[in-house]
Short mmCIF file of C-alpha atoms in Angstrom, two decimals:
data_model
loop_
_atom_site.label_atom_id
_atom_site.label_comp_id
_atom_site.label_asym_id
_atom_site.label_seq_id
_atom_site.Cartn_x
_atom_site.Cartn_y
_atom_site.Cartn_z
CA MET U 541 4.86 -12.01 -43.76
CA ARG U 542 5.47 -9.96 -40.76
CA LEU U 543 3.50 -7.30 -41.25
CA ASN U 544 1.04 -10.01 -41.59
CA PHE U 545 2.23 -10.76 -37.78
CA LEU U 546 2.36 -7.54 -36.58
CA LEU U 547 -1.23 -7.31 -37.59
CA PHE U 548 -2.37 -10.47 -36.41
CA SER U 549 -0.52 -10.10 -32.59
CA VAL U 550 -2.76 -6.05 -32.43
CA LEU U 551 -5.76 -7.73 -32.18
CA MET U 552 -5.27 -10.41 -30.22
CA MET U 553 -4.54 -7.80 -28.03
CA LEU U 554 -6.59 -5.96 -28.74
CA ASN U 555 -9.41 -9.17 -28.81
CA TYR U 556 -7.67 -9.73 -25.24
CA ASN U 557 -8.05 -6.60 -23.67
CA SER U 558 -11.66 -6.23 -24.75
CA TYR U 559 -12.92 -8.89 -22.71
CA ALA U 560 -9.94 -8.64 -19.28
CA LYS U 561 -12.28 -7.17 -16.72
CA PRO U 562 -11.27 -6.65 -13.21
CA CYS U 563 -11.25 -9.14 -10.67
CA THR U 564 -14.05 -9.58 -7.84
CA VAL U 565 -11.29 -10.14 -5.25
CA ILE U 566 -12.62 -12.96 -2.43
CA GLY U 567 -8.73 -13.52 -0.93
CA LYS U 568 -5.39 -11.72 0.67
CA ILE U 569 -2.12 -13.93 1.02
CA GLN U 570 -0.62 -13.22 4.41
CA ALA U 571 2.80 -13.67 4.70
CA THR U 572 5.29 -12.58 7.49
CA GLU U 573 7.52 -10.39 5.08
CA ASP U 574 7.45 -8.90 1.83
CA VAL U 575 6.00 -11.27 -0.15
CA SER U 576 8.33 -13.91 -2.53
CA GLY U 577 8.80 -16.51 -4.63
CA VAL U 578 5.45 -16.48 -5.12
CA LEU U 579 4.14 -16.07 -8.54
CA VAL U 580 -0.05 -15.42 -9.57
CA ILE U 581 -1.68 -16.80 -13.60
CA ARG U 582 -4.48 -14.48 -13.51
CA ASP U 583 -5.71 -14.21 -17.07
CA ILE U 584 -2.79 -15.67 -18.81
CA ARG U 585 -0.90 -13.29 -17.85
CA GLN U 586 1.99 -14.27 -15.10
CA HIS U 587 2.61 -11.74 -11.98
CA GLU U 588 4.42 -10.82 -9.31
CA LEU U 589 1.96 -10.99 -6.32
CA ASN U 590 3.48 -7.41 -5.02
CA SER U 591 1.99 -5.92 -8.08
CA LEU U 592 -1.19 -7.17 -6.86
CA ASN U 593 -0.88 -6.17 -3.47
CA GLY U 594 -1.48 -9.62 -2.16
CA GLU U 595 -4.73 -9.58 -3.52
CA LEU U 596 -6.19 -13.12 -5.18
CA CYS U 597 -9.23 -12.93 -7.70
CA ALA U 598 -11.48 -16.46 -8.48
CA GLY U 599 -9.87 -18.78 -10.91
CA ASP U 600 -6.20 -17.43 -10.23
CA ILE U 601 -2.77 -19.79 -10.43
CA VAL U 602 -0.80 -19.53 -6.96
CA THR U 603 2.92 -20.75 -7.19
CA VAL U 604 4.81 -21.21 -4.38
CA SER U 605 8.74 -21.49 -5.01
CA GLU U 606 10.68 -24.74 -3.45
CA SER U 607 12.62 -21.60 -2.02
CA CYS U 608 10.10 -19.76 -0.20
CA THR U 609 10.72 -20.44 3.53
CA GLN U 610 7.65 -17.95 5.84
CA ASP U 611 5.09 -18.43 6.18
CA LEU U 612 1.94 -18.13 4.05
CA VAL U 613 -1.69 -17.92 4.48
CA ILE U 614 -4.60 -16.65 2.32
CA ASN U 615 -7.50 -15.12 3.92
CA TYR U 616 -10.33 -14.83 2.29
CA TYR U 617 -12.90 -11.52 2.53
CA SER U 618 -15.56 -13.39 4.20
CA GLU U 619 -17.94 -13.08 7.69
CA ASN U 620 -16.12 -15.86 8.89
CA LEU U 621 -12.21 -15.30 7.86
CA GLU U 622 -11.48 -18.40 6.65
CA GLN U 623 -8.19 -19.27 6.06
CA GLN U 624 -5.85 -21.49 3.94
CA PRO U 625 -2.71 -22.35 4.03
CA LEU U 626 0.16 -22.55 1.76
CA GLU U 627 2.78 -24.39 1.63
CA ALA U 628 6.43 -23.50 -0.79
CA GLY U 629 6.85 -26.12 -3.66
CA GLN U 630 2.67 -26.28 -4.01
CA GLN U 631 0.49 -24.63 -6.25
CA TYR U 632 -3.01 -24.52 -5.49
CA GLU U 633 -6.20 -22.63 -7.55
CA ILE U 634 -8.13 -19.96 -6.01
CA THR U 635 -11.87 -20.87 -5.93
CA GLY U 636 -14.25 -19.46 -5.50
CA LEU U 637 -16.34 -19.02 -1.21
CA ASP U 638 -20.32 -20.73 -1.87
CA THR U 639 -21.45 -18.12 1.88
CA PRO U 640 -18.74 -15.76 1.02
CA CYS U 641 -21.29 -13.53 3.12
CA GLY U 642 -23.59 -15.57 4.63
CA ASN U 643 -26.34 -13.60 6.19
CA TRP U 644 -24.76 -10.87 3.91
CA CYS U 645 -26.49 -12.26 0.61
CA LYS U 646 -29.96 -11.71 1.21
CA LEU U 647 -30.08 -8.03 3.40
CA THR U 648 -30.22 -7.57 -0.55
CA LYS U 649 -33.70 -5.20 0.16
CA LYS U 650 -33.08 -3.70 3.40
CA THR U 651 -29.40 -3.24 2.29
CA LYS U 652 -30.45 -0.63 -0.30
CA ARG U 653 -34.32 0.67 1.19
CA LEU U 654 -31.37 2.15 3.18
CA TYR U 655 -28.76 3.58 0.79
CA LEU U 656 -31.88 5.13 -0.77
CA HIS U 657 -32.33 6.56 2.82
CA LEU U 658 -28.68 7.54 3.13
CA THR U 659 -28.89 8.85 -0.81
CA ARG U 660 -31.74 10.68 -0.45
CA LYS U 661 -33.38 12.41 1.99
CA ASN U 662 -31.96 15.37 3.24
CA ILE U 663 -31.07 15.98 7.00
CA ASN U 664 -28.84 19.32 8.38
CA PRO U 665 -25.55 18.41 9.90
CA PRO U 666 -24.26 20.30 12.19
CA LYS U 667 -22.24 23.39 11.00
CA ARG U 668 -18.58 21.38 10.37
CA ILE U 669 -18.77 18.10 9.53
CA VAL U 670 -15.69 17.07 11.06
CA ALA U 671 -15.45 19.70 13.92
CA THR U 672 -19.11 19.47 15.47
CA GLU U 673 -20.74 22.42 17.62
CA ARG U 674 -23.41 20.33 19.03
CA GLY U 675 -22.21 18.65 23.40
CA ASP U 676 -19.37 20.49 24.63
CA ASN U 677 -21.69 21.10 27.24
CA GLU U 678 -20.78 16.26 27.42
CA ASP U 679 -19.07 14.79 29.53
CA LEU U 680 -16.90 12.13 27.50
CA PRO U 681 -17.18 9.75 26.65
CA VAL U 682 -19.41 9.84 23.44
CA SER U 683 -18.17 10.56 20.12
CA THR U 684 -20.20 10.42 17.21
CA LEU U 685 -19.01 7.87 15.20
CA ILE U 686 -19.43 5.22 18.27
CA THR U 687 -22.95 3.76 19.75
CA ASP U 688 -21.29 1.73 22.20
CA ALA U 689 -17.70 2.74 23.82
CA GLN U 690 -17.41 -0.96 24.80
CA GLN U 691 -17.52 -2.42 20.91
CA PRO U 692 -14.60 -1.70 18.69
CA LEU U 693 -14.07 0.51 15.70
CA TYR U 694 -13.22 -1.77 13.17
CA LEU U 695 -11.31 -0.82 9.22
CA PHE U 696 -9.78 -2.37 6.27
CA ALA U 697 -6.61 -4.26 6.05
CA GLU U 698 -5.59 -1.07 4.18
CA ASN U 699 -2.19 1.26 6.01
CA GLN U 700 -4.16 5.00 5.35
CA GLN U 701 -4.51 7.78 7.11
CA VAL U 702 -7.39 7.61 10.09
CA SER U 703 -9.35 10.76 9.81
CA PHE U 704 -11.46 10.32 13.37
CA PHE U 705 -13.58 13.26 15.08
CA TRP U 706 -16.04 13.40 18.60
CA LYS U 707 -18.64 15.52 19.63
CA GLY U 708 -18.44 16.33 23.84
CA GLY U 709 -15.18 17.35 26.41
CA LYS U 710 -14.25 20.88 26.44
CA ALA U 711 -10.93 22.11 24.59
CA PRO U 712 -7.16 21.42 24.75
CA TYR U 713 -8.01 17.68 23.86
CA GLN U 714 -4.89 14.89 23.67
CA LEU U 715 -5.29 12.45 21.36
CA ILE U 716 -3.19 8.78 22.13
CA VAL U 717 -2.93 5.94 20.59
CA LYS U 718 -1.20 2.73 21.94
CA ASP U 719 -0.24 -0.97 20.11
CA GLN U 720 -0.52 -4.50 21.65
CA GLN U 721 2.83 -4.45 23.70
CA GLY U 722 1.20 -1.24 25.61
CA GLN U 723 3.16 1.15 23.81
CA THR U 724 2.29 4.90 22.37
CA VAL U 725 2.97 4.86 18.18
CA ILE U 726 0.53 8.48 18.38
CA HIS U 727 0.58 11.58 20.45
CA GLN U 728 -1.52 14.35 19.86
CA ASN U 729 -1.78 17.08 22.79
CA LYS U 730 -2.87 20.87 22.72
CA LEU U 731 -5.86 19.36 19.70
CA HIS U 732 -8.40 21.99 19.88
CA SER U 733 -10.75 20.52 17.28
CA LYS U 734 -12.56 17.52 17.69
CA HIS U 735 -10.19 16.28 15.17
CA ALA U 736 -7.65 13.85 14.31
CA LEU U 737 -5.86 12.76 11.11
CA PHE U 738 -3.17 9.47 12.09
CA THR U 739 -1.77 6.45 10.17
CA LEU U 740 -1.03 4.04 11.99
CA PRO U 741 2.31 2.05 12.10
CA ASN U 742 0.91 -1.53 11.38
CA ALA U 743 -2.48 -2.32 8.96
CA ALA U 744 -2.61 -6.65 9.26
CA PRO U 745 -5.59 -7.71 9.64
CA ASN U 746 -6.02 -8.85 13.47
CA GLN U 747 -4.03 -5.55 14.13
CA THR U 748 -5.59 -4.42 17.41
CA TYR U 749 -4.54 -0.93 19.02
CA GLN U 750 -5.87 1.01 22.31
CA LEU U 751 -7.35 4.31 21.08
CA ILE U 752 -7.68 7.23 24.50
CA LEU U 753 -9.16 10.44 23.86
CA GLN U 754 -8.72 13.01 26.92
CA ASP U 755 -10.42 16.78 26.89
CA LYS U 756 -9.13 19.75 29.63
CA GLN U 757 -11.47 18.41 32.51
CA LYS U 758 -9.13 15.02 32.24
CA LYS U 759 -12.14 12.99 30.92
CA ARG U 760 -11.63 10.35 28.74
CA LEU U 761 -12.95 8.46 26.61
CA GLU U 762 -11.57 5.12 25.83
CA THR U 763 -11.09 2.46 22.50
CA LYS U 764 -10.57 -0.30 20.12
CA ILE U 765 -9.29 0.04 16.86
CA VAL U 766 -9.40 -3.48 14.93
CA PHE U 767 -8.14 -4.09 11.00
CA ARG U 768 -9.99 -6.76 9.45
CA LEU U 769 -10.19 -7.93 5.77
CA PRO U 770 -13.56 -6.73 4.45
CA PRO U 771 -16.53 -9.38 6.00
CA PHE U 772 -17.05 -9.82 2.14
CA PRO U 773 -15.43 -10.32 -2.20
CA LEU U 774 -15.23 -6.61 -2.80
CA ASP U 775 -16.30 -5.99 -6.54
CA PRO U 776 -14.58 -3.41 -8.53
CA ASP U 777 -18.14 -2.85 -10.27
CA GLU U 778 -19.55 -2.41 -6.96
CA ASN U 779 -21.60 1.27 -6.18
CA LYS U 780 -18.84 2.11 -3.35
CA LEU U 781 -21.98 4.21 -1.56
CA LEU U 782 -23.47 0.80 -1.77
CA ARG U 783 -20.99 -1.01 -0.60
CA LEU U 784 -20.10 1.13 2.55
CA THR U 785 -24.84 0.76 2.78
CA ARG U 786 -23.39 -2.62 4.40
CA LEU U 787 -21.00 -2.57 6.59
CA LEU U 788 -22.78 -0.13 8.34
CA LEU U 789 -26.09 -2.57 8.21
CA ASP U 790 -23.06 -5.53 9.88
CA THR U 791 -24.64 -6.25 13.54
CA GLU U 792 -21.81 -7.86 14.78
CA ARG U 793 -18.81 -5.24 13.97
CA ASN U 794 -18.79 -1.64 13.93
CA TRP U 795 -17.85 0.41 10.34
CA ARG U 796 -18.33 3.73 10.54
CA LEU U 797 -15.20 4.63 10.92
CA GLU U 798 -13.96 2.36 7.49
CA ALA U 799 -16.32 4.37 6.07
CA TRP U 800 -16.49 7.64 7.85
CA ARG U 801 -12.43 7.09 6.15
CA GLN U 802 -13.57 6.06 2.89
CA LEU U 803 -16.19 8.93 3.06
CA GLN U 804 -12.82 10.93 2.48
CA THR U 805 -11.54 10.50 -0.67
CA PHE U 806 -15.13 10.10 -2.51
CA PRO U 807 -15.50 13.02 -5.24
CA ASP U 808 -18.46 15.07 -3.54
CA ASN U 809 -21.81 15.29 -4.12
CA GLY U 810 -25.03 15.32 -3.60
CA LYS U 811 -25.24 12.12 -2.85
CA VAL U 812 -21.55 11.80 -1.01
CA HIS U 813 -23.22 15.37 1.17
CA LYS U 814 -25.98 13.19 2.33
CA PHE U 815 -24.68 10.28 3.68
CA LYS U 816 -22.07 12.29 5.55
CA ALA U 817 -24.85 14.58 7.30
CA HIS U 818 -26.65 11.30 7.78
CA LEU U 819 -23.90 8.56 9.19
CA ILE U 820 -22.72 12.37 11.52
CA VAL U 821 -26.39 12.62 13.01
CA ASN U 822 -26.90 9.04 13.48
CA ASP U 823 -29.68 8.72 11.13
CA PHE U 824 -30.00 5.38 9.78
#
């Protein structure tokens, strides 16, 4: 009898695992402090929200304990950043948005055409992909990742290393990043390559920083870095290069730095190399 029960349990687990799939993330809970007292039921299993990095999928059941005293808000991955406040002692069923990506959903053909261009067309980038030697005689501010110095650089709300590069100006360079209170959080000086790596202290949605790059002749580049949620739900089965292509088609927000940051984590292959090259020379 015990053997039969164990066999039944194993079969049930195999059956469950065969159907359980990574879900499409449609939102994330923002809290004023570490999330506690929030439970999520997903695929008939109960999880603590912390174990899910705060991310929610369609079909999740969220329960907020009565003892929870902090403000909790669901930020949906959507074009217009829809929000839903959560109250202590309440339970919520997470449903998918009717139109999460707005005009994004109408760009399928355009996205595929650009994707093929970025991953198949050969292009000759500068010899050093993160420290271009082009433009040494140009004045700052001109960055290969910034088309308009007045337009902020957008990054996903994740605490990951930022890889920033530029062209123009004269070495040595000085890079400074200030927070919204004007406090300096990053200061790198005597930079001789046109490339800097740094991690910002707070990557919560809507956090904004001011990046200042100055060369030997005191010429400056200034731009903002803004953290926000992705403008569309994140499908774990989606081709990652295709996802970056969709980001580059955003005419209202400059996601080039986020695209570059993600490319650094991809295994190097022909498609990734071509994508990097097109991004560097602004050919898309």
